[in-house]
PDB file of C-alpha atoms and ligand atoms in Angstrom:
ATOM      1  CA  UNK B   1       6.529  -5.258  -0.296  1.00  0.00           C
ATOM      2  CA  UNK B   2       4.249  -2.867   1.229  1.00  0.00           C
ATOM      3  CA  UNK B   3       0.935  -4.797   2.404  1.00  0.00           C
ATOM      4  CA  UNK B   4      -2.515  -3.621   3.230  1.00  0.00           C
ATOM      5  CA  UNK B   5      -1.609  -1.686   6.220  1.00  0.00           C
ATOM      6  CA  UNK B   6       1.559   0.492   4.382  1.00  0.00           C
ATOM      7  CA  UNK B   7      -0.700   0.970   2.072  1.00  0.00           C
ATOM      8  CA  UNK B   8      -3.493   2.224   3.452  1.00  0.00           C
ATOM      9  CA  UNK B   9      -1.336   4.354   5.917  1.00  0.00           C
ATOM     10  CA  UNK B  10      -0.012   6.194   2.888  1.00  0.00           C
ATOM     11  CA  UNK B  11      -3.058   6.406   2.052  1.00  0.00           C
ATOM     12  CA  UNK B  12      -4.629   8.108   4.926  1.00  0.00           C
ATOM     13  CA  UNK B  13      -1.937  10.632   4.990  1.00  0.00           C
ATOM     14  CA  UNK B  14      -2.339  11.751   1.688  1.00  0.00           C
ATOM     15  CA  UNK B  15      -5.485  12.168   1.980  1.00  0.00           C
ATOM     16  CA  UNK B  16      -5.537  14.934   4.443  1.00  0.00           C
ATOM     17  CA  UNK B  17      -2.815  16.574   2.572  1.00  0.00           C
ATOM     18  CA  UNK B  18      -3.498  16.408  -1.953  1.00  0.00           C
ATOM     19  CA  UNK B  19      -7.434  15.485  -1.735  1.00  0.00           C
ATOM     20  CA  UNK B  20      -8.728  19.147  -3.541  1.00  0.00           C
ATOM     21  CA  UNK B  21      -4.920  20.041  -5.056  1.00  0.00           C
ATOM     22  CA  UNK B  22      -4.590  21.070  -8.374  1.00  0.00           C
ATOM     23  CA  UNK B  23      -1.658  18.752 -10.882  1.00  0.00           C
ATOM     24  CA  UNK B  24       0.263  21.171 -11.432  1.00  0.00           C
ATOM     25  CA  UNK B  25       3.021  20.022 -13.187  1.00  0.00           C
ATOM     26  CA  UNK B  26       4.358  16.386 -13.908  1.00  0.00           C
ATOM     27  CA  UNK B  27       7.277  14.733 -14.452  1.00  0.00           C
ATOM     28  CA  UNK B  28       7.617  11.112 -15.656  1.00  0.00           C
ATOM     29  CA  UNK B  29      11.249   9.844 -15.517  1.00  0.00           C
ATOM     30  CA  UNK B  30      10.893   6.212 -16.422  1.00  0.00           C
ATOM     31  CA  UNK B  31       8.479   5.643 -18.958  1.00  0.00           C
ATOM     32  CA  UNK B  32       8.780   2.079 -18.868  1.00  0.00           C
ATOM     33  CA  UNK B  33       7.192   2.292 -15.590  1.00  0.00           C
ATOM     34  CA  UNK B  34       4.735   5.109 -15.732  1.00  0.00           C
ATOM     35  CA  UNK B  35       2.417   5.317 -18.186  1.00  0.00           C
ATOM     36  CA  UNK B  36       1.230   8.203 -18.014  1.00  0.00           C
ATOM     37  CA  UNK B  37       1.667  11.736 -19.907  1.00  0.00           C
ATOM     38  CA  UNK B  38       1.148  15.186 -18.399  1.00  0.00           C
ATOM     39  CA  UNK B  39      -2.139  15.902 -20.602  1.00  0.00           C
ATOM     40  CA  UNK B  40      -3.281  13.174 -18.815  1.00  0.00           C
ATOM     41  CA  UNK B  41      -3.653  14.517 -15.513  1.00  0.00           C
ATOM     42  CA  UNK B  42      -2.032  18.416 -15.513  1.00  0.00           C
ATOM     43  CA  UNK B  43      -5.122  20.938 -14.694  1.00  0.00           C
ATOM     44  CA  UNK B  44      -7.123  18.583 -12.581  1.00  0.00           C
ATOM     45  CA  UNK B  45      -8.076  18.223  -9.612  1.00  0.00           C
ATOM     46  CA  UNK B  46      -7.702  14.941  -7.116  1.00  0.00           C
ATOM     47  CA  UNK B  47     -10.896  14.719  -5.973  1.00  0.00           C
ATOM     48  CA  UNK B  48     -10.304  11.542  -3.930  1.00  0.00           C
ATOM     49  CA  UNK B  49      -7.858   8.712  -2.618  1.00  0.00           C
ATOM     50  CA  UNK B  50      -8.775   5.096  -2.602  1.00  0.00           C
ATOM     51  CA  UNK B  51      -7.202   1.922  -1.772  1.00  0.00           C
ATOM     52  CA  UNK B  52      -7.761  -1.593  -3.722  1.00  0.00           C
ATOM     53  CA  UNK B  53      -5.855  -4.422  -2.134  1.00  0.00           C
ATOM     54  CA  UNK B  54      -2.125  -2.876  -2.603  1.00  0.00           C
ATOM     55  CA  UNK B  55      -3.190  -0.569  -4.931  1.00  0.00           C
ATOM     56  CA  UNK B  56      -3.681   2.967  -4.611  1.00  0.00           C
ATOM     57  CA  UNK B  57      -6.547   5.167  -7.069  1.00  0.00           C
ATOM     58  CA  UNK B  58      -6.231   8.657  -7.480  1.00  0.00           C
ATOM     59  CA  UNK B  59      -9.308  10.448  -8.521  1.00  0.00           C
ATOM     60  CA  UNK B  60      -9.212  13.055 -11.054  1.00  0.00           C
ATOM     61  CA  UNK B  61     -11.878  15.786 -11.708  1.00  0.00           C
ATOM     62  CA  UNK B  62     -11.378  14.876 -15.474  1.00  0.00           C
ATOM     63  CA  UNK B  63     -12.869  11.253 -14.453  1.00  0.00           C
ATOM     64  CA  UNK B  64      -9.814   9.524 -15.117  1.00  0.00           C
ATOM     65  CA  UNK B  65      -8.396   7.183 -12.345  1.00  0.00           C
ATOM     66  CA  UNK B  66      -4.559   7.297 -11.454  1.00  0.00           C
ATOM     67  CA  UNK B  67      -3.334   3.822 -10.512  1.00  0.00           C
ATOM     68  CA  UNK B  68      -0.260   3.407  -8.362  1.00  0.00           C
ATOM     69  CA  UNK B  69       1.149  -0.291  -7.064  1.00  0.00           C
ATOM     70  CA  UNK B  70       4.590   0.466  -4.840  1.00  0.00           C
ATOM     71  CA  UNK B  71       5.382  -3.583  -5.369  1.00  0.00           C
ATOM     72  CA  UNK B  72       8.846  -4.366  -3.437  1.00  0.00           C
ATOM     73  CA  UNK B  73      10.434  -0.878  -2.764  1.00  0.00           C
ATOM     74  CA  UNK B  74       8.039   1.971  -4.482  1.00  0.00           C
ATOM     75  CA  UNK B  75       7.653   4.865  -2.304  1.00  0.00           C
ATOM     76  CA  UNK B  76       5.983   7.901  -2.116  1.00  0.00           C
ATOM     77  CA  UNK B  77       7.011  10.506  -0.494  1.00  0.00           C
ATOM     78  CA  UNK B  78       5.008  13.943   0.051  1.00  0.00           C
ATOM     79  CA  UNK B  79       7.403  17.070   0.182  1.00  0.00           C
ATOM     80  CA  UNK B  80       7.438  21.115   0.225  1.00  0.00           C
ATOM     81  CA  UNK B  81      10.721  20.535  -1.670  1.00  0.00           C
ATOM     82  CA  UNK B  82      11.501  18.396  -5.131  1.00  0.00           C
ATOM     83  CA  UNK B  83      14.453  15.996  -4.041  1.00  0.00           C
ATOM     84  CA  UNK B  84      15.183  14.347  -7.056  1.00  0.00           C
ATOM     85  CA  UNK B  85      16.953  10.848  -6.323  1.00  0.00           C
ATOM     86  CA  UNK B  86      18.359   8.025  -8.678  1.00  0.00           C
ATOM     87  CA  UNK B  87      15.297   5.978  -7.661  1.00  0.00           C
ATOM     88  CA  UNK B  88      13.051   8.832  -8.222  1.00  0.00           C
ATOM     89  CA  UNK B  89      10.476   7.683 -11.272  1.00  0.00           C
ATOM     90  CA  UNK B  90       8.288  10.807 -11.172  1.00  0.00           C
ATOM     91  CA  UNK B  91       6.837  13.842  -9.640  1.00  0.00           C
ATOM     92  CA  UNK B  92       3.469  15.348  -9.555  1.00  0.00           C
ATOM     93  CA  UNK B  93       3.674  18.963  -8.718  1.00  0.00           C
ATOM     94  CA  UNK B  94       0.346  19.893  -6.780  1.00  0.00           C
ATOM     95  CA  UNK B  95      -0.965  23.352  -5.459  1.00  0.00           C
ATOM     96  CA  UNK B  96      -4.168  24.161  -3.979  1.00  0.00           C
ATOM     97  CA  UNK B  97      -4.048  27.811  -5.076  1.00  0.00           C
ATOM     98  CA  UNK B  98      -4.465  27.099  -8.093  1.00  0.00           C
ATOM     99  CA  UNK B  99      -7.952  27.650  -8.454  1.00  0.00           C
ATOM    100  CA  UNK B 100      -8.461  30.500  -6.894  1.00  0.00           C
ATOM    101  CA  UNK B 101      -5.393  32.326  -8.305  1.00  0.00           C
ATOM    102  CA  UNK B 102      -7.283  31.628 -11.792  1.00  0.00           C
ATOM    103  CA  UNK B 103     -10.752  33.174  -9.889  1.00  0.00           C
ATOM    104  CA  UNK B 104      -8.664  36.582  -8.782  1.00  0.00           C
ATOM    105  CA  UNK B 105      -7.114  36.599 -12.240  1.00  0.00           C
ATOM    106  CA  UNK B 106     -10.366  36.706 -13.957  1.00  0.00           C
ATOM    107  CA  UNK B 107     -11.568  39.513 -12.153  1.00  0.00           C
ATOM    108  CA  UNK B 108      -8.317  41.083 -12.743  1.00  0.00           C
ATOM    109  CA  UNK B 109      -7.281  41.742 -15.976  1.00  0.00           C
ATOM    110  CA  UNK B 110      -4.305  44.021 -15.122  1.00  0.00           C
ATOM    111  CA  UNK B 111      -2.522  40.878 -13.985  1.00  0.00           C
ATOM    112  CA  UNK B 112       0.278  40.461 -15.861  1.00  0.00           C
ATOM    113  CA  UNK B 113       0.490  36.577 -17.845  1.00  0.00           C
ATOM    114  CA  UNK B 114       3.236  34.952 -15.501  1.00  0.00           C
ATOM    115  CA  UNK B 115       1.469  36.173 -12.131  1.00  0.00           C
ATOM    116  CA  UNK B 116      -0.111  32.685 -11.923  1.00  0.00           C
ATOM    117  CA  UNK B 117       2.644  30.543 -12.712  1.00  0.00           C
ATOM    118  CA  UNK B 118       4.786  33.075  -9.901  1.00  0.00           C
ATOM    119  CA  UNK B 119       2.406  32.299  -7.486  1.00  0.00           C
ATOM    120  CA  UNK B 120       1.537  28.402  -7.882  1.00  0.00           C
ATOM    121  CA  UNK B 121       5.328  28.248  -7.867  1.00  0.00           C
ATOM    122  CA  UNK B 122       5.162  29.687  -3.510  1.00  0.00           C
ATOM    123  CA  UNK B 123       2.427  27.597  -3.114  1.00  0.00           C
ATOM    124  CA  UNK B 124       3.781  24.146  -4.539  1.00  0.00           C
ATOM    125  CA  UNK B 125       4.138  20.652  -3.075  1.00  0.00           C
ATOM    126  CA  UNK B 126       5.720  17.609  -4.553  1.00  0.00           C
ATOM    127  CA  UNK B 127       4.294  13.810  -4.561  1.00  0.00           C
ATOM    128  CA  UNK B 128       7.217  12.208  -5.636  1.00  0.00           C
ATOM    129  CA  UNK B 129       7.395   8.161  -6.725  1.00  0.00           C
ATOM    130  CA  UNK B 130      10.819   6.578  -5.660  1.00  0.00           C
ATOM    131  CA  UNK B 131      10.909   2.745  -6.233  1.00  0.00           C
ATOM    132  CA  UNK B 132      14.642   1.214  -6.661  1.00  0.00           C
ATOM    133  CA  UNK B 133      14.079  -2.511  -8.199  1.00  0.00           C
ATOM    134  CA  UNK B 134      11.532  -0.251 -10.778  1.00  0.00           C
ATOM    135  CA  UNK B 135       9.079  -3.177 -10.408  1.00  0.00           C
ATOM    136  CA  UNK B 136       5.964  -0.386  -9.114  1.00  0.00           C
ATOM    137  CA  UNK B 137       4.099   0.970 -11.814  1.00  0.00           C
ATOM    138  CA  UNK B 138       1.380   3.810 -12.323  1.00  0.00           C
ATOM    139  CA  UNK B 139      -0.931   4.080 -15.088  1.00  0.00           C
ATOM    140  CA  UNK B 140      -4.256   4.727 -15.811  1.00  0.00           C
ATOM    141  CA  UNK B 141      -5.464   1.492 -16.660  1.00  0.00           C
ATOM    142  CA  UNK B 142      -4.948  -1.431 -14.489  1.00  0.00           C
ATOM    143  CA  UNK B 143      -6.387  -4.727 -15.077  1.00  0.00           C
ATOM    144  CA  UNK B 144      -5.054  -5.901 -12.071  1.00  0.00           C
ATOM    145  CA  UNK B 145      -7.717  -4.262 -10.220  1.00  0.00           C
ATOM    146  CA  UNK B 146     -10.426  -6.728 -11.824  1.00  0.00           C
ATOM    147  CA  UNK B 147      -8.794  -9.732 -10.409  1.00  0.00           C
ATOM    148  CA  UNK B 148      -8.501  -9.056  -7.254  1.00  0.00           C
ATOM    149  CA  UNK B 149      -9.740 -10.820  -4.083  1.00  0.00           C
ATOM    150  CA  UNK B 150     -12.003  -9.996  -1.076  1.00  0.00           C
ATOM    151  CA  UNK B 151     -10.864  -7.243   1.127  1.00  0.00           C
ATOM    152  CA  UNK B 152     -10.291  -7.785   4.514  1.00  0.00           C
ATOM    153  CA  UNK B 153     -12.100  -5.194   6.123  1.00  0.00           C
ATOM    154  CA  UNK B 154     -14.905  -5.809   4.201  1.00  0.00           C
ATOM    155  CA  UNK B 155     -18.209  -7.697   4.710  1.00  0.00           C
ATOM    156  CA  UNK B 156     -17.186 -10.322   2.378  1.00  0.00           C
ATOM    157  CA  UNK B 157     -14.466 -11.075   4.427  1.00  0.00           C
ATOM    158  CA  UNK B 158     -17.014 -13.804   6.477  1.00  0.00           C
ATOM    159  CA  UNK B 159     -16.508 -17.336   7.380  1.00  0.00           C
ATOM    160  CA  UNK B 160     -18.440 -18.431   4.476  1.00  0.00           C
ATOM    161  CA  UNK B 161     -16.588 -17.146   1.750  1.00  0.00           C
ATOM    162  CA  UNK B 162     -13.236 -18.084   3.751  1.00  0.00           C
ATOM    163  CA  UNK B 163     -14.950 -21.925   3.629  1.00  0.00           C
ATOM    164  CA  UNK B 164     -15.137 -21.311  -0.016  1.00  0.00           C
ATOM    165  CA  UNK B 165     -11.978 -19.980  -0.993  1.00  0.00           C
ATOM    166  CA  UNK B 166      -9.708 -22.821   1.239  1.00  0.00           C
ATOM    167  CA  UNK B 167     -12.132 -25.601   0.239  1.00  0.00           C
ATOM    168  CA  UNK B 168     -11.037 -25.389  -3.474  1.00  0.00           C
ATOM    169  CA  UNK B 169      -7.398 -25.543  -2.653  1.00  0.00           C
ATOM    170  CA  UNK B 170      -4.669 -27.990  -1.585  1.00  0.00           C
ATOM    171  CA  UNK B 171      -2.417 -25.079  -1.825  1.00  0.00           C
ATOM    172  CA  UNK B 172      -0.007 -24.627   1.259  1.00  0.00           C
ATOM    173  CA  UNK B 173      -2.838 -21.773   3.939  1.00  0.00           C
ATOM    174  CA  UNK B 174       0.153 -19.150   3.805  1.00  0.00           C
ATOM    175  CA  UNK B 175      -0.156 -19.320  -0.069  1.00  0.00           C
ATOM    176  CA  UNK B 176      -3.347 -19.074  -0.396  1.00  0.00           C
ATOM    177  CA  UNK B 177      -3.579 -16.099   2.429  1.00  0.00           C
ATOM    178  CA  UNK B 178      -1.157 -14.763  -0.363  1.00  0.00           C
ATOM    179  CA  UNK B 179      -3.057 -14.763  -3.752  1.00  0.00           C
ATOM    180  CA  UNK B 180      -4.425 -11.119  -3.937  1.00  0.00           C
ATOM    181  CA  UNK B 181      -7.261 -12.852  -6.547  1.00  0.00           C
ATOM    182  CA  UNK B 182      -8.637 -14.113  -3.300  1.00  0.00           C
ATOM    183  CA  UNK B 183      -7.901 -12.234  -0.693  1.00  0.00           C
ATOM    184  CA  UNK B 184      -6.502  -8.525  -1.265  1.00  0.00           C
ATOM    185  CA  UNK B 185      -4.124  -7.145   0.722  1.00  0.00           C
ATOM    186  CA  UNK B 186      -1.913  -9.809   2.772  1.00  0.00           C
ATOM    187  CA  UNK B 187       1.782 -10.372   1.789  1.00  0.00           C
ATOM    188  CA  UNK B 188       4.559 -12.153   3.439  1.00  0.00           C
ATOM    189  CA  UNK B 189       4.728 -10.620   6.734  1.00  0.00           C
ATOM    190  CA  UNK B 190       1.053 -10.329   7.829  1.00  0.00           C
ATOM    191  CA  UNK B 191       0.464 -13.778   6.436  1.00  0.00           C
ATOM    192  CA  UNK B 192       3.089 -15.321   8.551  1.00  0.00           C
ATOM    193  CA  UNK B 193       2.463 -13.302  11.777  1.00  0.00           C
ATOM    194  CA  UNK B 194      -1.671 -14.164  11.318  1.00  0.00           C
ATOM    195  CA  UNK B 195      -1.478 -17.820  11.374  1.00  0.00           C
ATOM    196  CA  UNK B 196       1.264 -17.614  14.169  1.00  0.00           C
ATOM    197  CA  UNK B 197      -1.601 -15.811  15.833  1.00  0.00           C
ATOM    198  CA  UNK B 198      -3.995 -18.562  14.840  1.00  0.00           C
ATOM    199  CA  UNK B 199      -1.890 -21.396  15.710  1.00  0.00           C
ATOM    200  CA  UNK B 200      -1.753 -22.864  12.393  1.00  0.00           C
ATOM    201  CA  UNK B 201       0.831 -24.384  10.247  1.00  0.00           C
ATOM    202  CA  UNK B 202       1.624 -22.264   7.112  1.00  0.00           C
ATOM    203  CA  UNK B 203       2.475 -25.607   5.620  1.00  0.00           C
ATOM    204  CA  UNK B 204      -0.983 -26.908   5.841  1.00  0.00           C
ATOM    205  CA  UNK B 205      -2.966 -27.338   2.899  1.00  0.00           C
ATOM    206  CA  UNK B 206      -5.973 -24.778   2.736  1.00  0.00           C
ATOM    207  CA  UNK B 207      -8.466 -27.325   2.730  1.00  0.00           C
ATOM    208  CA  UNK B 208      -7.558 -28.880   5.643  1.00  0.00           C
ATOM    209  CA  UNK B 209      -8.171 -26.286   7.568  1.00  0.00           C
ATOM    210  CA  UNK B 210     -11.387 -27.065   9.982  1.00  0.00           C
ATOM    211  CA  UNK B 211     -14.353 -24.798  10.202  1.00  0.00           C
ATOM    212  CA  UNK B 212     -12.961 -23.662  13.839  1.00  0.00           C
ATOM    213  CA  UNK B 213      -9.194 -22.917  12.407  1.00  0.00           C
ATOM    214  CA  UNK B 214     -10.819 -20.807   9.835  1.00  0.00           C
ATOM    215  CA  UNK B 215     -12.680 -18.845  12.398  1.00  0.00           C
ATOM    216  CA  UNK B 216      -9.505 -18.636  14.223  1.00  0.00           C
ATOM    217  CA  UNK B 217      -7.823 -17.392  11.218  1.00  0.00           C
ATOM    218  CA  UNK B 218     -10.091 -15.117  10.303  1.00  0.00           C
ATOM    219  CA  UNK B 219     -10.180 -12.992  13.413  1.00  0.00           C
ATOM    220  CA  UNK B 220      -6.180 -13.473  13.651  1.00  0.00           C
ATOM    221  CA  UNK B 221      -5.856 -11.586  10.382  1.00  0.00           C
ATOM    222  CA  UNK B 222      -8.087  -8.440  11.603  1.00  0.00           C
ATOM    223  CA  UNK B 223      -6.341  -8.266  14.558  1.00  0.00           C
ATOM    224  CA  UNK B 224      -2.927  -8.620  13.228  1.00  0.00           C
ATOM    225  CA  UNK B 225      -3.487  -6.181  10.205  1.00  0.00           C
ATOM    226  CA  UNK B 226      -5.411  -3.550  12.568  1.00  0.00           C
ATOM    227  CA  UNK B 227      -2.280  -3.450  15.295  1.00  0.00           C
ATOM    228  CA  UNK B 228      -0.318  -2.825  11.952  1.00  0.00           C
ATOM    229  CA  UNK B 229      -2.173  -0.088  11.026  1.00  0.00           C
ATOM    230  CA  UNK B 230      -1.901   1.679  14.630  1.00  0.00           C
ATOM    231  CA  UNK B 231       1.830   1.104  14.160  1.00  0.00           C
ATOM    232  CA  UNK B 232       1.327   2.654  10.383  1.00  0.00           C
ATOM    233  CA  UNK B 233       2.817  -0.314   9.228  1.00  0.00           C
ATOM    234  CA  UNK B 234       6.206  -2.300   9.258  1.00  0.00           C
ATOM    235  CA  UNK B 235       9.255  -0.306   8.022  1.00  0.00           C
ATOM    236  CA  UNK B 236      11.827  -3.250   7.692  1.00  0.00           C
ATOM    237  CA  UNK B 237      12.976  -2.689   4.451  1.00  0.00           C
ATOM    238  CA  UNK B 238      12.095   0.044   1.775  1.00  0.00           C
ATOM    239  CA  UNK B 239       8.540   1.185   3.419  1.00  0.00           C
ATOM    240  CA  UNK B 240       8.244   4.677   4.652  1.00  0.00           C
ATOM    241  CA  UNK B 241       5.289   7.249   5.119  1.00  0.00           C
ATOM    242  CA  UNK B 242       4.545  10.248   2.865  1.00  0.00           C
ATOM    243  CA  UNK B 243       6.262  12.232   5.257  1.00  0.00           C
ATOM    244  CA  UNK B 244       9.524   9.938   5.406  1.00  0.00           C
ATOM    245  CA  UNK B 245       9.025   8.579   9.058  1.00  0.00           C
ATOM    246  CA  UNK B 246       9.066   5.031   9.751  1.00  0.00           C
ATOM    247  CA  UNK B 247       6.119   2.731  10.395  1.00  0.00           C
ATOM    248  CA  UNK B 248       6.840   0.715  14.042  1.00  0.00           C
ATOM    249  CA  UNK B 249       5.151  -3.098  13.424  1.00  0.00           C
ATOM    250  CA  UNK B 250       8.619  -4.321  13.314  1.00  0.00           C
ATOM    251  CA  UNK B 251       9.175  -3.809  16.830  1.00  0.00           C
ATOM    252  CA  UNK B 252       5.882  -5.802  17.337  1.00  0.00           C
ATOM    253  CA  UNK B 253       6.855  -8.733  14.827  1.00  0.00           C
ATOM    254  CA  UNK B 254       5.680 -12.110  16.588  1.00  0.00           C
ATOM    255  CA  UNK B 255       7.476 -14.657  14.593  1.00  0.00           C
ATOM    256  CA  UNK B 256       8.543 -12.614  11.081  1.00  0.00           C
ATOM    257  CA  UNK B 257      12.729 -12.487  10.717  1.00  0.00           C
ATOM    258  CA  UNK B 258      12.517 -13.964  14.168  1.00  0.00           C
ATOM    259  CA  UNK B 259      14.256 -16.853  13.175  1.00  0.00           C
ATOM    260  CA  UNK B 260      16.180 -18.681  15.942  1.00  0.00           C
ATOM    261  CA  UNK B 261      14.882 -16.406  18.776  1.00  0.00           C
ATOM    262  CA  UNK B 262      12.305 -17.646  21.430  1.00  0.00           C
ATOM    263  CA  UNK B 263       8.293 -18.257  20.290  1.00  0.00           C
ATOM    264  CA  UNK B 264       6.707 -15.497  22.710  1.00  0.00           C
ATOM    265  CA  UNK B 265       4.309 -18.504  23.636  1.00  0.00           C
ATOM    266  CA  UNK B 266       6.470 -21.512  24.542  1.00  0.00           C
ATOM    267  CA  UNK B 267       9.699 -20.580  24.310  1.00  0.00           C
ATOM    268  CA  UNK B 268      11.204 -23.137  21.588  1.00  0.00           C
ATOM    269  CA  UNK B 269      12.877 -21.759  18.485  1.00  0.00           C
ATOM    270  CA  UNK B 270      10.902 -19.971  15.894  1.00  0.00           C
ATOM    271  CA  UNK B 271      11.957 -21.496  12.363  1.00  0.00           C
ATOM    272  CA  UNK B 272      12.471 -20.331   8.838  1.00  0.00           C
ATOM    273  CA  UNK B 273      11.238 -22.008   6.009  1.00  0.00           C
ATOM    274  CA  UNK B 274      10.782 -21.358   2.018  1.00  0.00           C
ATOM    275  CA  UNK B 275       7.277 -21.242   0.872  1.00  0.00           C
ATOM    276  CA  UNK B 276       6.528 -20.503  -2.628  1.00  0.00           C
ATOM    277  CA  UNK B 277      10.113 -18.746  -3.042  1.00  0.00           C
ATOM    278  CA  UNK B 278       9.486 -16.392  -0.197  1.00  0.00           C
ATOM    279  CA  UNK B 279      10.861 -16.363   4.041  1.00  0.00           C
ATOM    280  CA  UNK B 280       8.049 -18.110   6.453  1.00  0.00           C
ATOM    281  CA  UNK B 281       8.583 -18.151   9.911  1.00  0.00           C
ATOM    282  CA  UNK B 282       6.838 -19.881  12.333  1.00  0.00           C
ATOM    283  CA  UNK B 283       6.964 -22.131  15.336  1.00  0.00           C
ATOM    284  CA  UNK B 284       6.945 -25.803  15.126  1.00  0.00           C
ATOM    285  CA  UNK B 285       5.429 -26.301  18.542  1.00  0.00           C
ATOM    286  CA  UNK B 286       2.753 -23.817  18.645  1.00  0.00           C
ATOM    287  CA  UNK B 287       1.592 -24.152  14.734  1.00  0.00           C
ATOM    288  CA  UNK B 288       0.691 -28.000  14.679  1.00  0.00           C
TER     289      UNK B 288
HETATM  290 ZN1   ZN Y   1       5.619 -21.619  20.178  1.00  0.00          ZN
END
């Protein structure tokens, strides 16, 4: 599942390419999964792009908010052409002329009706939504976005509010690390290759941890999730950027689907466990 730094990759590249675009046009091909209808958004403008945990907001000059959560294989993909796939659940049609074909049409009258749709139609681009398992969703109300946890590369991402959160658990660290109602943003991989980095056990409950592991863990997660975001994220699986290149953290993967192969610190065997129904890797040595 995409994580924070996916995420906000896709997010930074869209926002140098649809922030000030006119919707166009929109197609929803899976209503179960998007619930939203083209009066909804078609005529306004996306004004900006945010990101909430794993969630990304568009914002529309009508003041509505567009959520979109990619879950386990959602993409989006940002195209000069509409390639419609079987995993394709919908396609906003943007154009940034749109505007100003409207301004040189009202000081035009000889224009004949269609010349507007003729020339949005040279100056379109697609955001399209693919997502195989269908379990992404994008609507434009999303409780989720109330529940969720402390960002990470925010200021209430500080050793007292870590204390806090662990304290009140005997939860295994990795699931805790986890649960986007307390922290937003981490998933399997950058939970596993964080407390590698922090020599902890992801078996260990959370409120074990000591005031110096937390510490530890806490600047283990910045640095892990910035590297990821240099490398634009991990492309292991379904993850890929707007413009359908591959993030590169999986060729900088410390202990995740390393299973078997040698712990870049001391050499023994990194293991594979099952946490909470997901893959943990880690090394038994190194993470006491
Ligand atoms: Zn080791």
């Amino acid at each position: 599942m995409p994580e924070l730094p996916e995420v906000e990759t896709i997010k930074n590249y869209l926002r140098k390419n649809i922030i000030g675009k006119e919707i166009v046009g929109f197609q929803n091909l899976n209503k179960k999964q998007i619930k939203i209808k083209e009066k909804d958004i078609v005529g306004e403008k996306i004004l900006d792009l945010q990101r909430r945990g794993k969630i990304l907001i568009l914002k529309l000059s009508n003041n509505k908010d567009v959520f979109v959560h990619l879950k386990m294989t959602g993409q989006l993909i940002y195209a000069k052409n509409k390639e419609i796939l079987k995993s394709t659940r919908a396609v906003f049609e943007l154009c940034e002329l749109a505007r100003m074909i409207d301004d040189t049409q009202m000081n035009a009258n000889f224009i004949r009706d269609d010349w507007r749709n003729k020339n949005i139609r040279n100056h379109l681009h697609y955001l399209i939504f693919n997502d195989a398992r269908k379990f992404g969703w994008i609507k434009l109300k999303a409780e989720e976005i109330k529940n969720l946890g402390i960002e990470p590369f925010s200021k209430e991402f500080n050793l007292k509010n870590l204390e806090k959160i662990f304290q009140k658990s005997k939860r295994p660290i990795k699931i805790v690390l986890m649960d986007q109602t307390e922290i937003a943003g981490i998933g399997n991989i950058y939970a596993s290759e964080s407390l590698f980095l922090a020599k902890i056990n992801p078996q260990k409950p959370a409120n074990k941890l000591t005031k110096e592991e937390i510490k530890r863990l806490r600047n283990s997660i910045l640095k892990i999730l910035k590297k990821a975001l240099q490398y634009e994220g991990t492309s292991s699986r379904f993850y890929i950027k707007p413009d359908q290149t591959k993030g590169r953290y999986q060729e900088k993967f410390l202990v995740y689907q390393r299973e078997g192969k040698k712990c870049f610190r001391c050499k023994s065997k990194i293991k594979r466990i099952v946490l909470g129904g997901r893959s943990t890797f880690y090394c038994q040595i190194c993470q006491k």
